[in-house]
Amino acid sequence: MLTQIINARILTPQGWLKDGSVLIRDNKILEVTNCDLAIIGAKLIDAKGMYIVPGGVEIHVHGGGGRDFMEGTEDAFRTAIKAHMQHGTTSIFPTLSSSTIPMIRAAAETTEKMMAEPDSPVLGLHLEGHYFNMAMAGGQIPENIKDPDPEEYIPLLEETHCIKRWDAAPELPGAMQFGKYITAKGVLASVGHTQAEFEDIQTAYEAGYTHATHFYNAMPGFHKRKEYKYEGTVESIYLIDDMTVEVVADGIHVPPTILRLVYKIKGVERTCLITDALACAASDSQTAFDPRVIIEDGVCKLADRSALAGSVATMDRLIRTMVQKAEIPLADVIRMISETPARIMGVLDRKGTLERGKDADIIALDKDLNVRAVWAMGQLVEGTNKLF
C-alpha cells in the first residue's frame, strides 16, 4: 500500500518544506519531496496546509489512560501506551519509578514481549531509580530507595535485554561502579534525584553518566552553606558541554523562562522534552497509582505539597508550552521531542526525522498545534483521524 500526504508544511532535517509531500509504503517513509503532484495508485491524504512533523519519542513516562507501568501487566502497558499515542507519541520507553526487583522483572517481561511484536512502539524499559539520594526522593516511594547493589543490578542486566536506561544519584556509594557496568552493557546512565556538586558530576560523567533526569527537578541549583557559595547539580551539568538533559515541558515543573534558558545554554541537540506523565495523564482519572499523590493545578503533587510528583502532560502539551509560553521556534521544539531523544537513546537510525528509509512515525498539527492525525509505523493511530 502506497500512501501520499500532500498539501503540507513538512519538517525535514534541512528545514521546512512548503507544499511538499511524504510518501509512505507499509511502515517506512519512501520519500519526502517538494513535489505534491498526486501519484497514480497512492492513497491520497490532504494535510490542508497543516504541519507534518516526526512523531514524538518519549523517553520518560510512567503511565497514562488511568494505568501505570509499575503494574507490570500487558493490559496496563497497552492502555497507557495507546493513551499517549493519541497525543503524538509514536515511540516509547516505559518508565518505572523506584521499584522492587520483582516489579522490575514483571515490567521487563512485559516490555520484552511487546518489543518483539511487529511495528511495536515500545523500544525499551527505563528504570528511574531505585538508587537515589533519600534527601531528594521527591515523589519516589522512599521504602524502595537504596544504594546501588551489584547483587541486584548485575543479574538483572544479565537476564534481561530490554533495559535501555537507568537513573541514579552519582554521590551514592557504589554509583561509579554501577555507571561503568551499565554503560558497558549499552544502557544509558542518567543522573537524577541527587545532591551532586561539580566534582561528583565530573566524576560521574567520566564513569559514563551522560544524561540528566528531569533537569532542574529533584536536584539542587546554586546554594550557600553558611557564608560560602556552591554550584549545584544544575550548574555542574551546564558546565559539562556534552551532557544531555531532559525537561518536563509542562510549564509547571520548569517555568517557561527556565525552559528558554535550558534551550539557550544546552541547545536543541542536547535538550529533549519529556512528559514524566503519571497514570492520570490522558484520562479522566483524578487519582494516581501512588496513594500519596494528588492532582492539583494541572500537575501531580505529594499530598503535603512538599514536592511535585510527575505530570499529567502529553506530547502535544509539551509542544504548545514550548512554542506558546517559552516562545521557542516550532522546528526546534519538534526536534526536541523527536530527533534529540532518538539520538540520546541510540535509535536515530530509524526514528526521529522524516527521511527516506526511516520508520513512518508522523504527526499532523494544525495552526494551533493541536494533534489532528498520528501515524505510527505507517498506521493511522485509532482516534486521531481528525484530518478528514
XYZ file of C-alpha atoms in Angstrom:
388
model
C 0.000 0.000 0.000
C 1.362 3.390 -1.053
C 0.156 6.460 0.874
C 0.892 10.063 -0.086
C 0.440 13.005 2.292
C 0.109 16.186 0.222
C -0.500 19.905 0.747
C 1.640 20.044 3.885
C 4.342 22.069 5.618
C 6.843 19.284 6.242
C 9.704 19.463 8.749
C 12.791 17.838 7.250
C 16.361 17.785 8.636
C 17.081 20.628 6.181
C 14.171 22.748 7.455
C 10.569 23.385 6.436
C 9.318 22.172 3.066
C 6.225 24.022 1.868
C 3.677 22.288 -0.357
C 5.657 19.067 -0.391
C 4.563 15.500 0.129
C 5.515 12.430 2.132
C 5.304 9.009 0.524
C 4.751 6.030 2.810
C 4.941 2.385 1.823
C 3.930 -0.117 4.511
C 5.761 1.062 7.647
C 8.545 3.135 6.063
C 8.993 6.580 4.559
C 9.597 6.017 0.864
C 10.380 9.639 0.029
C 9.996 13.227 1.240
C 9.716 15.536 -1.761
C 8.937 19.136 -2.638
C 6.514 17.909 -5.300
C 2.928 17.305 -4.237
C 1.566 16.055 -7.538
C -0.622 13.051 -6.852
C 0.987 9.701 -7.623
C -1.176 7.210 -9.502
C -2.280 4.364 -7.262
C -1.397 6.103 -3.998
C -3.931 6.680 -1.232
C -4.029 10.492 -1.022
C -4.193 12.329 2.304
C -4.720 16.093 2.040
C -2.999 17.750 5.042
C -4.810 21.032 4.265
C -1.684 23.107 4.844
C -1.018 21.651 8.300
C 2.387 20.905 9.797
C 3.658 17.382 9.113
C 6.399 16.526 11.620
C 8.193 13.473 13.069
C 6.408 11.525 15.817
C 7.345 12.029 19.439
C 9.968 9.792 21.052
C 9.024 9.606 24.751
C 11.941 8.568 26.952
C 10.453 9.249 30.410
C 6.789 8.383 31.079
C 5.233 6.440 33.962
C 1.750 5.819 32.655
C -1.437 7.228 31.166
C -5.054 6.421 30.447
C -5.504 5.535 34.121
C -2.750 2.860 34.173
C 0.839 2.825 35.474
C 3.782 0.860 34.081
C 4.642 -0.196 37.660
C 1.645 -2.528 37.423
C 3.802 -4.583 35.070
C 0.873 -6.151 33.198
C 0.321 -6.229 29.474
C -3.092 -4.635 29.901
C -1.659 -1.692 31.859
C 1.118 -1.201 29.295
C -1.223 -1.292 26.299
C -3.723 1.108 27.877
C -1.085 3.680 28.854
C 0.740 3.479 25.518
C -2.458 3.830 23.494
C -3.429 6.915 25.523
C -0.122 8.656 24.798
C -0.058 7.684 21.123
C -3.315 9.580 20.608
C -1.418 12.739 21.624
C 1.586 12.426 19.297
C 3.877 9.853 20.924
C 4.946 7.204 18.413
C 7.907 5.619 20.235
C 8.046 4.998 23.960
C 10.364 3.862 26.724
C 8.006 2.870 29.574
C 9.387 4.150 32.884
C 9.293 2.652 36.362
C 9.659 4.821 39.454
C 11.812 3.306 42.208
C 10.549 -0.271 42.319
C 11.263 -3.619 43.900
C 13.210 -6.207 41.915
C 10.081 -8.392 41.402
C 8.252 -5.340 39.975
C 11.155 -4.633 37.622
C 11.227 -8.254 36.468
C 7.474 -8.237 35.759
C 7.719 -4.984 33.760
C 10.786 -6.275 31.888
C 8.928 -9.428 30.880
C 6.029 -7.371 29.505
C 8.415 -4.938 27.776
C 10.310 -7.753 26.051
C 7.087 -9.350 24.869
C 5.864 -6.052 23.385
C 9.232 -5.177 21.838
C 9.111 -8.473 19.940
C 5.786 -7.585 18.293
C 5.873 -6.291 14.682
C 5.914 -2.476 14.392
C 5.869 -2.064 18.192
C 6.137 1.489 19.600
C 7.925 0.056 22.666
C 11.697 0.491 22.333
C 12.903 -0.456 25.810
C 12.469 -0.046 29.554
C 13.610 2.961 31.600
C 14.323 2.479 35.309
C 14.050 5.745 37.239
C 15.724 4.519 40.382
C 15.851 2.954 42.864
C 19.442 4.060 43.567
C 18.672 7.614 44.680
C 19.566 10.125 47.390
C 16.853 9.778 50.028
C 17.005 13.520 50.742
C 15.912 14.152 47.126
C 13.342 11.362 46.866
C 10.546 13.748 45.844
C 7.653 11.659 44.525
C 9.631 8.378 44.614
C 8.481 5.639 47.025
C 11.019 6.012 49.881
C 10.938 2.403 51.118
C 12.251 1.234 47.726
C 15.260 3.597 47.689
C 18.758 2.288 48.476
C 22.410 2.429 47.403
C 23.482 0.662 44.183
C 23.701 -3.056 44.798
C 25.658 -5.199 42.296
C 23.889 -8.313 43.598
C 20.699 -6.770 42.190
C 21.713 -4.940 39.034
C 24.216 -7.434 37.591
C 21.799 -10.407 37.495
C 19.015 -8.131 36.231
C 21.068 -6.910 33.271
C 22.400 -10.407 32.582
C 18.882 -11.893 32.466
C 17.021 -9.156 30.557
C 17.618 -7.397 27.250
C 15.113 -4.559 27.380
C 16.582 -2.145 29.954
C 17.888 0.773 27.906
C 18.267 3.455 30.589
C 18.832 3.521 34.344
C 18.959 6.635 36.571
C 20.954 7.033 39.804
C 22.388 9.619 42.195
C 26.147 9.646 41.489
C 27.180 10.644 45.036
C 25.985 7.325 46.492
C 28.473 4.593 47.485
C 28.888 2.239 44.538
C 27.363 4.637 41.981
C 30.547 4.906 39.899
C 30.881 1.127 39.565
C 27.176 0.996 38.708
C 27.588 3.638 35.979
C 30.580 1.874 34.442
C 28.823 -1.510 34.483
C 25.537 -0.439 32.925
C 27.120 1.716 30.215
C 29.356 -1.232 29.269
C 26.077 -3.111 28.720
C 24.812 -0.362 26.383
C 22.437 1.155 28.956
C 22.158 4.967 29.182
C 23.241 6.150 32.653
C 21.424 9.254 33.854
C 21.917 11.493 36.890
C 18.763 12.021 38.965
C 17.264 12.607 42.436
C 20.651 13.823 43.584
C 22.548 16.402 45.644
C 25.675 16.107 43.474
C 28.007 19.081 43.120
C 30.598 19.693 40.419
C 33.224 17.090 41.385
C 30.522 14.411 41.699
C 29.098 15.293 38.278
C 32.534 15.458 36.643
C 33.455 12.042 38.060
C 30.060 10.660 37.077
C 30.444 11.899 33.507
C 33.836 10.182 33.282
C 32.203 6.977 34.612
C 29.562 7.054 31.876
C 26.697 9.204 33.165
C 25.923 11.350 30.117
C 22.313 12.436 30.732
C 20.321 14.329 33.378
C 16.897 13.145 34.559
C 14.136 15.808 34.569
C 16.700 18.625 34.661
C 16.093 21.193 37.446
C 13.722 18.810 39.267
C 14.976 16.752 42.259
C 18.436 18.355 42.068
C 19.854 21.483 43.724
C 20.936 24.637 41.972
C 23.370 27.281 43.206
C 23.254 27.452 47.039
C 25.011 28.648 50.190
C 26.351 26.742 53.173
C 26.992 29.310 55.904
C 28.920 32.156 54.244
C 30.208 30.271 51.169
C 28.527 29.624 47.841
C 28.483 26.316 45.958
C 27.470 25.216 42.498
C 24.536 22.817 42.421
C 23.852 19.841 40.183
C 22.219 22.196 37.669
C 25.254 24.442 37.143
C 27.569 21.426 37.115
C 25.608 19.836 34.270
C 25.596 23.111 32.335
C 29.388 23.212 32.605
C 29.830 19.776 31.024
C 29.066 20.604 27.405
C 28.344 17.087 26.199
C 25.909 16.100 28.943
C 22.379 15.910 27.579
C 19.300 16.928 29.532
C 15.576 16.285 29.509
C 12.975 18.744 30.803
C 9.358 18.258 31.827
C 7.992 20.930 29.495
C 4.528 21.308 31.015
C 5.256 24.905 32.095
C 4.860 23.916 35.771
C 7.724 21.556 36.628
C 10.046 24.076 34.982
C 8.747 27.611 34.309
C 8.820 28.917 30.719
C 11.707 31.317 31.464
C 13.885 28.414 32.624
C 12.791 26.274 29.663
C 14.098 29.110 27.490
C 17.363 29.187 29.477
C 17.914 25.430 29.031
C 17.290 25.815 25.292
C 19.690 28.765 25.141
C 22.549 27.040 27.012
C 22.219 23.341 26.145
C 20.691 23.867 22.694
C 18.419 21.716 20.566
C 20.853 18.830 20.128
C 21.379 18.307 23.873
C 17.868 19.016 25.159
C 14.893 16.719 24.882
C 11.351 17.125 26.158
C 9.583 14.576 28.340
C 6.138 14.312 29.898
C 7.143 12.387 33.065
C 3.410 11.611 32.977
C 1.660 9.539 35.613
C -1.301 7.193 35.172
C -3.830 10.036 35.354
C -2.446 11.670 32.163
C -4.619 11.353 29.045
C -7.530 10.140 31.169
C -10.482 11.309 33.233
C -8.884 9.806 36.336
C -8.307 12.060 39.334
C -6.199 9.535 41.222
C -2.579 8.469 40.801
C -1.073 4.992 41.131
C 0.692 6.174 44.304
C -1.910 6.969 47.030
C 0.313 9.785 48.380
C -0.137 11.769 45.168
C -2.843 14.360 44.425
C -3.680 16.188 41.199
C -3.847 19.968 41.572
C -3.150 22.992 39.337
C -2.646 20.731 36.313
C 0.184 18.752 37.890
C 0.759 15.816 40.273
C 2.000 16.641 43.785
C 2.624 14.869 47.045
C -0.447 15.431 49.218
C 1.568 17.520 51.714
C 2.624 19.725 48.767
C 6.299 19.220 49.615
C 7.216 18.183 46.061
C 5.938 17.727 42.542
C 5.406 14.051 41.764
C 5.011 13.820 37.992
C 2.865 15.417 35.336
C -0.453 14.964 33.585
C 1.099 16.195 30.329
C 1.013 14.579 26.907
C 3.343 15.135 23.949
C 1.118 17.785 22.323
C 1.053 19.831 25.526
C 4.866 19.901 25.565
C 4.865 21.301 22.025
C 2.300 24.010 22.825
C 4.040 25.011 26.070
C 7.427 25.413 24.401
C 6.097 27.387 21.434
C 3.355 29.459 23.058
C 4.817 30.077 26.536
C 8.581 29.670 26.167
C 8.498 31.277 22.690
C 10.821 28.751 21.061
C 10.561 28.157 17.269
C 8.327 25.211 16.348
C 11.028 23.476 14.278
C 13.393 23.410 17.273
C 10.642 22.205 19.610
C 9.784 19.338 17.268
C 13.437 18.324 17.092
C 13.483 18.208 20.914
C 10.562 15.731 21.003
C 11.833 13.560 18.163
C 15.362 13.851 16.794
C 17.170 14.599 20.074
C 15.583 11.875 22.227
C 16.089 9.416 19.350
C 19.792 10.334 19.258
C 20.148 10.107 23.059
C 18.575 6.628 23.088
C 20.538 5.386 20.072
C 17.597 4.948 17.681
C 18.175 7.900 15.335
C 18.983 5.458 12.528
C 15.269 4.662 12.271
C 13.362 7.254 14.338
C 13.272 10.987 14.961
C 13.259 12.621 11.498
C 11.240 12.484 8.301
C 13.709 10.950 5.832
C 13.736 8.229 3.216
C 14.046 4.767 4.751
C 13.048 5.744 8.269
C 10.021 4.446 10.137
C 6.791 6.202 9.129
C 6.161 7.866 12.500
C 4.383 11.119 11.696
C 2.202 13.762 13.380
C -0.119 16.286 11.711
C -0.513 19.514 13.718
C -2.913 22.349 12.939
C -2.004 26.045 13.257
C -2.928 25.978 16.963
C -0.615 22.979 17.447
C -3.396 20.513 18.146
C -2.789 16.931 17.002
C -5.015 16.143 14.031
C -3.510 12.808 12.952
C -0.815 10.398 14.116
C 0.799 7.643 12.070
C 2.925 5.070 13.904
C 4.879 2.736 11.627
C 2.662 3.894 8.764
C -0.611 3.066 10.515
C -3.097 5.757 11.495
C -3.440 5.693 15.288
C -7.005 4.986 16.377
C -8.829 8.115 17.478
C -6.527 10.579 15.678
C -8.082 10.771 12.203
C -9.187 14.392 12.626
C -7.932 15.476 9.220
C -10.922 14.098 7.392
